[in-house]
Amino acid sequence: MPLIEDHPLRYRLANELHARPFPTMPVPCTVLYVAIERAHDATDPSQDPAGTHLAALLDRHGAQHPQPGATHFTGAIGRHTLKWELHAEFVSYMAFSGGLGTRAFDPAEFAVFPDEWLAQGPGRLFTSATVRVMPRPNPDGFEKALNEWFVPESLAASSVRDGTAEIAGDFRIDPSGHLRFAVFADPEIGPRRVGGLVQRLCEIETYKSMSMLGFARAREIATPIDGLDARLTGLMSDVSEGARPAEETLPQLLGIATELEAIAAQSAFRFGATGAYEAIVNDRIAVLREQRCAGRQTFREFMIRRYQPAMRTVASTDRRLATLADRAMRAGQLLRTRVEVERSAQNQQLLKGMNRRADLQLRLQRTVEGLSVVAISYYAVSLAGYVLYPFASPSGMSEGMLGALITLPVVAFVWFLVRRVRRKIE
């Protein structure tokens, strides 16, 4: 094979697909999961406070630190195995150990994540869950466990992975502040498959919670959007009915468009992330290959009833925001066109007025020109008379007759000179 330079990201991108394998979990075992909101300014993994927070937990147990800039880590902390992952908006901790406590979902089991250590986290606690993995019991034991551990009205349970395990959860926060999930597995199911199943459950809960941030944002901006919609509709109604001039309405319309663009810019990332998280939730549920179990609703049915309406609200709000922005843009274009047409009409009226004034000026100029011919002719005849009067007596004519004879030629000469001067000026 000829030597050729590798792309600098070739190995990193190839290894990324294999960087986060499923944990290996025995049956039975107890899994404790925490997802913490990541600081928004954490752009450099080597300086990320999430890494410092992980190091503080590892130091408590004398465990080895991950490589600088790592985005995932698996190692032992005491009798637990810790799986740590760094994501764009959150950081997750999963600690699991073999065996089950005598008390199901005992809050004391969360001591692996000490309260004082959690209080020093890089953000706020976003979700936490306890997953109890145990061998599949008989039908009576299965029903008893579901009735004792979960709220019946919210309980979702299903048979997964071709009937090799059952999962259950009610997606409610219990009095200790954690969610509860249970996995009932066949003895022959492999530890890797158990770990993958638990990982899917934790991912479903985490991405469900993250996507609900978009729902919260949609509810937050619902009232401002309603107000802007009403204002936009009112402005366009007033313009169409001629209640207010377009030039007065245009600045208000631009103000509405600016507010809509600001809301859209502030919501774009959250709504986009919500769509991505929703897709992940649906994909993770599809991978489970659910079948109905003991007449209970499945996880997919639970999401369709409780989760999908919220996601449709987010999508509807996003579309409505885009539609309002388009309406404001089109209305602005129509108003600008109307203002330009009105200004064009005003300019035409102005030009007509200027033409009328020019015509009046021309008429006045011609009137003045005629009067000037008369005035100049009067003075010219008087001057010519003074020159020719001495010759009147020898010629046998009176001064009046001589003045009459020279008047027309002088007037004609003056008129000719004035016309010639005006043509040169023009």
Coordinates of C-alpha atoms in Angstrom, one line a residue:
M1 CA 0.0 0.0 0.0
P2 CA 1.5 3.4 -1.0
L3 CA 2.4 5.7 1.9
I4 CA -0.1 8.5 2.3
E5 CA -0.7 11.0 5.0
D6 CA -3.5 10.3 7.4
H7 CA -6.1 12.9 8.1
P8 CA -5.3 14.3 11.6
L9 CA -8.8 13.3 12.9
R10 CA -8.9 9.8 11.3
Y11 CA -8.1 7.7 14.3
R12 CA -9.9 10.0 16.8
L13 CA -13.2 9.8 14.8
A14 CA -12.9 6.1 14.3
N15 CA -12.3 5.4 18.0
E16 CA -15.1 7.7 19.0
L17 CA -17.6 5.1 17.8
H18 CA -16.1 2.6 20.3
A19 CA -15.2 5.1 23.1
R20 CA -18.3 4.5 25.3
P21 CA -19.1 0.7 25.6
F22 CA -21.9 -0.5 27.7
P23 CA -21.0 -1.2 31.3
T24 CA -20.9 -4.9 32.4
M25 CA -23.4 -5.4 35.2
P26 CA -24.1 -8.6 37.1
V27 CA -27.5 -9.8 38.2
P28 CA -28.5 -8.8 40.8
C29 CA -27.0 -5.3 41.2
T30 CA -27.9 -1.8 42.3
V31 CA -27.3 1.2 40.0
L32 CA -27.2 4.8 41.1
Y33 CA -27.4 7.5 38.4
V34 CA -26.9 11.3 38.5
A35 CA -27.0 13.9 35.7
I36 CA -25.7 17.3 36.5
E37 CA -26.2 20.4 34.4
R38 CA -23.0 21.5 32.8
A39 CA -21.6 25.0 33.1
H40 CA -22.4 27.0 29.9
D41 CA -18.9 28.5 29.7
A42 CA -17.2 25.1 29.8
T43 CA -15.7 25.1 26.3
D44 CA -12.2 23.7 27.0
P45 CA -12.4 20.0 28.4
S46 CA -9.0 20.4 30.1
Q47 CA -10.3 23.4 32.1
D48 CA -13.9 22.1 32.5
P49 CA -15.1 22.2 36.1
A50 CA -16.8 18.9 35.5
G51 CA -13.4 17.3 35.3
T52 CA -12.4 18.9 38.5
H53 CA -15.6 17.7 40.1
L54 CA -14.9 14.1 38.9
A55 CA -11.3 14.3 40.3
A56 CA -12.7 15.3 43.7
L57 CA -14.9 12.2 43.8
L58 CA -12.0 10.0 42.7
D59 CA -9.7 11.5 45.3
R60 CA -12.2 10.5 48.0
H61 CA -11.6 6.8 47.1
G62 CA -7.9 7.1 46.1
A63 CA -8.8 6.2 42.5
Q64 CA -6.8 7.0 39.4
H65 CA -7.7 10.1 37.4
P66 CA -8.7 10.0 33.7
Q67 CA -6.5 11.5 31.0
P68 CA -6.6 15.3 30.7
G69 CA -9.4 16.4 28.4
A70 CA -11.2 13.0 28.6
T71 CA -14.9 12.9 27.9
H72 CA -15.6 9.5 29.5
F73 CA -14.1 7.4 32.2
T74 CA -14.8 4.0 33.9
G75 CA -13.1 3.0 37.1
A76 CA -13.5 1.6 40.6
I77 CA -14.5 3.8 43.6
G78 CA -14.7 1.6 46.6
R79 CA -17.0 -1.3 46.1
H80 CA -18.7 0.5 43.2
T81 CA -17.8 0.8 39.5
L82 CA -18.1 4.4 38.2
K83 CA -19.0 5.3 34.6
W84 CA -18.6 9.0 33.9
E85 CA -19.6 10.7 30.7
L86 CA -19.3 14.4 29.6
H87 CA -22.0 15.6 27.2
A88 CA -22.7 19.0 25.6
E89 CA -25.2 20.2 28.3
F90 CA -24.7 17.7 31.1
V91 CA -22.3 15.3 32.8
S92 CA -23.5 11.9 34.0
Y93 CA -22.3 9.6 36.8
M94 CA -23.4 6.0 37.0
A95 CA -22.2 3.9 40.0
F96 CA -23.1 0.2 40.3
S97 CA -22.2 -2.6 42.5
G98 CA -23.3 -6.3 42.8
G99 CA -26.0 -7.4 45.1
L100 CA -29.1 -5.8 46.5
G101 CA -29.9 -4.1 49.8
T102 CA -32.5 -5.4 52.1
R103 CA -34.6 -2.3 51.5
A104 CA -35.6 -1.6 48.0
F105 CA -34.6 1.8 46.7
D106 CA -32.9 2.8 50.0
P107 CA -31.9 6.5 49.9
A108 CA -28.8 5.5 51.9
E109 CA -27.4 3.8 48.8
F110 CA -26.8 7.3 47.3
A111 CA -24.1 7.9 49.8
V112 CA -21.7 6.9 47.0
F113 CA -22.4 10.5 45.8
P114 CA -21.9 12.5 49.1
D115 CA -24.1 15.5 49.5
E116 CA -21.2 17.9 50.1
W117 CA -19.6 16.6 46.9
L118 CA -22.8 17.1 44.9
A119 CA -23.1 20.7 46.3
Q120 CA -19.7 21.5 44.7
G121 CA -20.9 20.3 41.3
P122 CA -20.3 22.4 38.1
G123 CA -24.1 23.0 37.8
R124 CA -27.4 22.1 39.2
L125 CA -28.7 18.5 39.7
F126 CA -30.8 17.7 36.7
T127 CA -32.0 14.2 37.3
S128 CA -31.1 11.2 39.5
A129 CA -32.3 7.6 39.5
T130 CA -31.9 4.3 41.3
V131 CA -32.1 1.2 39.1
R132 CA -32.7 -2.1 40.9
V133 CA -31.6 -5.1 38.8
M134 CA -32.8 -8.5 40.1
P135 CA -33.6 -11.9 38.8
R136 CA -37.0 -12.4 37.2
P137 CA -39.5 -13.4 39.9
N138 CA -42.6 -15.5 39.5
P139 CA -45.7 -13.6 38.3
D140 CA -47.0 -13.0 41.9
G141 CA -43.7 -11.6 43.0
F142 CA -43.5 -9.4 39.9
E143 CA -46.9 -7.9 40.6
K144 CA -46.1 -7.4 44.3
A145 CA -42.9 -5.6 43.4
L146 CA -44.7 -3.3 41.0
N147 CA -47.5 -2.5 43.4
E148 CA -45.0 -1.8 46.3
W149 CA -42.4 0.3 44.4
F150 CA -44.3 2.4 41.9
V151 CA -47.3 4.7 41.5
P152 CA -49.9 2.6 39.6
E153 CA -51.4 5.5 37.5
S154 CA -48.0 6.4 36.1
L155 CA -46.4 2.9 36.0
A156 CA -45.0 1.7 32.7
A157 CA -43.8 -1.9 32.4
S158 CA -42.9 -4.0 29.4
S159 CA -41.0 -7.1 28.3
V160 CA -37.9 -6.3 26.3
R161 CA -35.1 -7.8 24.4
D162 CA -37.2 -10.6 23.0
G163 CA -38.6 -11.5 26.3
T164 CA -35.3 -11.9 28.2
A165 CA -36.1 -9.2 30.7
E166 CA -38.8 -6.9 32.1
I167 CA -38.4 -3.2 32.9
A168 CA -40.6 -1.0 35.0
G169 CA -40.7 2.7 36.1
D170 CA -43.2 5.4 36.9
F171 CA -41.0 8.5 36.0
R172 CA -41.9 10.1 39.3
I173 CA -39.5 11.6 41.9
D174 CA -39.8 9.6 45.1
P175 CA -39.6 11.2 48.6
S176 CA -35.8 10.8 48.6
G177 CA -35.6 12.9 45.5
H178 CA -34.8 10.1 43.0
L179 CA -36.6 8.3 40.2
R180 CA -37.0 4.5 40.3
F181 CA -36.5 1.9 37.7
A182 CA -36.5 -1.9 38.0
V183 CA -35.0 -4.5 35.7
F184 CA -36.1 -8.2 36.1
A185 CA -33.7 -10.3 34.0
D186 CA -33.4 -13.9 33.1
P187 CA -30.4 -15.7 34.7
E188 CA -28.9 -16.5 31.2
I189 CA -28.9 -12.9 30.0
G190 CA -25.3 -11.6 29.7
P191 CA -23.8 -8.9 31.9
R192 CA -23.1 -6.7 28.9
R193 CA -26.8 -6.9 27.8
V194 CA -27.9 -6.0 31.3
G195 CA -25.5 -3.0 31.3
G196 CA -26.9 -1.9 27.9
L197 CA -30.4 -2.2 29.2
V198 CA -29.7 -0.1 32.2
Q199 CA -27.8 2.4 30.1
R200 CA -30.8 2.8 27.8
L201 CA -33.1 3.4 30.8
C202 CA -30.9 6.1 32.1
E203 CA -30.5 7.7 28.7
I204 CA -34.3 7.7 28.2
E205 CA -34.8 9.5 31.5
T206 CA -32.0 12.0 31.0
Y207 CA -32.9 13.0 27.4
K208 CA -36.5 13.1 28.3
S209 CA -35.7 15.6 31.1
M210 CA -33.4 17.6 28.8
S211 CA -36.0 17.8 26.1
M212 CA -38.6 19.1 28.6
L213 CA -36.5 22.2 28.9
G214 CA -37.9 23.1 25.5
F215 CA -41.4 22.7 26.8
A216 CA -40.6 25.0 29.7
R217 CA -39.3 27.6 27.2
A218 CA -42.4 27.2 25.0
R219 CA -44.6 27.9 27.9
E220 CA -42.5 30.9 28.9
I221 CA -42.8 32.6 25.6
A222 CA -46.4 31.7 24.9
T223 CA -47.8 34.9 26.5
P224 CA -45.4 37.3 24.7
I225 CA -46.1 35.5 21.4
D226 CA -49.8 35.9 21.9
G227 CA -49.4 39.6 22.6
L228 CA -47.2 40.1 19.5
D229 CA -49.7 38.2 17.4
A230 CA -52.6 40.4 18.6
R231 CA -50.6 43.5 18.0
L232 CA -49.5 42.5 14.5
T233 CA -53.1 41.5 13.6
G234 CA -54.4 44.8 14.9
L235 CA -51.9 46.9 13.1
M236 CA -52.6 45.2 9.7
S237 CA -56.4 45.6 10.3
D238 CA -55.9 49.3 10.9
V239 CA -53.8 49.7 7.8
S240 CA -56.2 47.8 5.6
E241 CA -59.2 49.8 6.9
G242 CA -57.3 53.1 6.6
A243 CA -57.5 53.9 10.3
R244 CA -53.9 55.0 10.4
P245 CA -51.3 56.0 7.8
A246 CA -48.7 53.5 6.7
E247 CA -45.8 55.7 7.6
E248 CA -47.0 55.8 11.2
T249 CA -47.6 52.0 11.3
L250 CA -44.3 51.0 9.8
P251 CA -42.1 51.8 12.9
Q252 CA -44.5 49.9 15.2
L253 CA -44.4 46.9 12.8
L254 CA -40.6 47.0 12.7
G255 CA -40.6 47.0 16.6
I256 CA -42.8 43.8 16.5
A257 CA -40.5 42.2 14.0
T258 CA -37.5 43.0 16.2
E259 CA -39.1 41.5 19.3
L260 CA -40.0 38.3 17.3
E261 CA -36.5 38.0 16.0
A262 CA -35.1 38.4 19.6
I263 CA -37.4 35.6 20.9
A264 CA -36.5 33.4 18.0
A265 CA -32.8 33.9 18.5
Q266 CA -33.1 33.2 22.2
S267 CA -35.2 30.0 21.6
A268 CA -33.5 28.6 18.6
F269 CA -30.8 26.5 20.4
R270 CA -33.3 25.2 23.0
F271 CA -35.9 24.2 20.4
G272 CA -33.3 22.6 18.2
A273 CA -31.8 20.6 21.1
T274 CA -35.3 19.5 22.1
G275 CA -35.9 18.0 18.7
A276 CA -32.6 16.2 18.9
Y277 CA -33.2 14.9 22.4
E278 CA -36.7 13.7 21.5
A279 CA -35.3 11.7 18.6
I280 CA -32.8 10.1 21.0
V281 CA -35.6 9.1 23.4
N282 CA -37.6 7.6 20.6
D283 CA -34.6 5.7 19.3
R284 CA -33.7 4.3 22.7
I285 CA -37.3 3.1 23.3
A286 CA -37.3 1.5 19.8
V287 CA -34.1 -0.4 20.5
L288 CA -35.8 -2.0 23.6
R289 CA -38.2 -4.0 21.3
E290 CA -41.0 -3.7 23.8
Q291 CA -43.9 -6.2 24.3
R292 CA -46.8 -5.7 26.6
C293 CA -46.3 -7.2 30.0
A294 CA -49.1 -8.0 32.6
G295 CA -51.5 -5.7 30.9
R296 CA -49.4 -2.6 31.7
Q297 CA -48.8 0.3 29.5
T298 CA -45.4 0.2 27.7
F299 CA -42.7 2.9 27.9
R300 CA -43.7 3.9 24.3
E301 CA -47.4 4.2 25.3
F302 CA -46.4 6.2 28.4
M303 CA -44.4 8.6 26.2
I304 CA -47.2 8.9 23.7
R305 CA -49.7 9.9 26.4
R306 CA -47.5 12.1 28.7
Y307 CA -44.4 13.1 26.7
Q308 CA -45.3 13.5 23.1
P309 CA -47.9 16.2 23.7
A310 CA -45.2 18.4 25.3
M311 CA -42.9 17.8 22.3
R312 CA -45.7 18.7 19.9
T313 CA -46.3 21.9 21.9
V314 CA -42.6 22.7 21.4
A315 CA -42.7 22.0 17.7
S316 CA -46.0 24.0 17.4
T317 CA -44.5 27.0 19.2
D318 CA -41.4 26.9 17.0
R319 CA -43.5 26.8 13.9
R320 CA -45.8 29.6 15.2
L321 CA -42.8 31.8 16.0
A322 CA -41.4 31.3 12.5
T323 CA -44.8 31.9 10.9
L324 CA -45.2 35.2 12.9
A325 CA -41.8 36.3 11.9
D326 CA -42.7 35.6 8.2
R327 CA -46.0 37.5 8.6
A328 CA -44.2 40.5 10.1
M329 CA -41.6 40.4 7.3
R330 CA -44.3 40.3 4.6
A331 CA -46.4 43.0 6.3
G332 CA -43.3 45.2 6.5
Q333 CA -42.7 44.7 2.8
L334 CA -46.3 45.5 2.0
L335 CA -46.2 48.6 4.2
R336 CA -42.9 49.8 2.6
T337 CA -44.4 49.3 -0.8
R338 CA -47.5 51.2 0.2
V339 CA -45.3 54.0 1.6
E340 CA -43.3 54.1 -1.6
V341 CA -46.5 54.3 -3.7
E342 CA -47.9 57.1 -1.6
R343 CA -44.6 59.0 -1.8
S344 CA -44.6 58.5 -5.6
A345 CA -48.1 59.9 -5.8
Q346 CA -46.9 62.9 -3.6
N347 CA -43.9 63.4 -5.9
Q348 CA -46.2 63.4 -9.0
Q349 CA -48.4 66.0 -7.4
L350 CA -45.3 68.0 -6.5
L351 CA -44.1 67.8 -10.1
K352 CA -47.5 68.9 -11.3
G353 CA -47.4 71.9 -9.0
M354 CA -43.9 72.8 -10.2
N355 CA -45.1 72.6 -13.8
R356 CA -48.0 74.9 -13.0
R357 CA -45.7 77.4 -11.3
A358 CA -43.2 77.2 -14.2
D359 CA -46.1 77.9 -16.7
L360 CA -47.2 80.9 -14.6
Q361 CA -43.7 82.2 -14.4
L362 CA -43.4 81.9 -18.2
R363 CA -46.6 83.8 -18.7
L364 CA -45.5 86.4 -16.3
Q365 CA -42.2 86.6 -18.1
R366 CA -43.9 87.2 -21.4
T367 CA -46.1 89.8 -19.8
V368 CA -43.1 91.6 -18.3
E369 CA -41.4 91.3 -21.7
G370 CA -44.3 93.0 -23.4
L371 CA -44.4 95.8 -20.9
S372 CA -40.6 96.2 -21.1
V373 CA -40.9 96.6 -24.9
V374 CA -43.5 99.3 -24.4
A375 CA -41.4 101.1 -21.8
I376 CA -38.2 100.9 -23.8
S377 CA -40.0 101.9 -27.0
Y378 CA -41.4 105.0 -25.2
Y379 CA -38.0 106.1 -24.1
A380 CA -36.5 105.3 -27.5
V381 CA -39.2 107.3 -29.4
S382 CA -38.6 110.2 -27.0
L383 CA -34.8 110.1 -27.6
A384 CA -35.3 109.7 -31.4
G385 CA -37.7 112.7 -31.3
Y386 CA -35.1 114.8 -29.7
V387 CA -32.7 113.9 -32.4
L388 CA -35.1 114.4 -35.4
Y389 CA -37.2 117.3 -34.2
P390 CA -34.7 119.9 -35.6
F391 CA -35.2 118.4 -39.0
A392 CA -39.1 118.6 -38.9
S393 CA -39.4 122.3 -40.0
P394 CA -37.1 122.1 -43.0
S395 CA -39.0 119.0 -44.2
G396 CA -42.4 120.7 -43.8
M397 CA -43.6 118.2 -41.1
S398 CA -44.8 118.9 -37.6
E399 CA -43.2 117.4 -34.6
G400 CA -46.3 115.3 -34.0
M401 CA -46.2 113.9 -37.5
L402 CA -42.5 113.1 -37.2
G403 CA -43.1 111.4 -33.8
A404 CA -45.9 109.3 -35.3
L405 CA -43.7 108.2 -38.2
I406 CA -40.8 107.0 -36.1
T407 CA -42.9 105.3 -33.4
L408 CA -43.6 102.0 -35.3
P409 CA -40.1 101.5 -36.6
V410 CA -38.6 102.2 -33.1
V411 CA -41.1 99.8 -31.5
A412 CA -40.4 97.1 -34.1
F413 CA -36.6 97.5 -33.6
V414 CA -36.9 97.3 -29.8
W415 CA -39.1 94.2 -30.0
F416 CA -36.6 92.6 -32.3
L417 CA -33.7 93.3 -29.9
V418 CA -35.6 92.0 -26.9
R419 CA -36.5 88.8 -28.7
R420 CA -32.9 88.3 -29.8
V421 CA -31.6 88.8 -26.2
R422 CA -34.2 86.3 -24.9
R423 CA -33.2 83.6 -27.4
K424 CA -29.5 84.0 -26.6
I425 CA -30.4 83.5 -22.9
E426 CA -32.5 80.4 -23.6

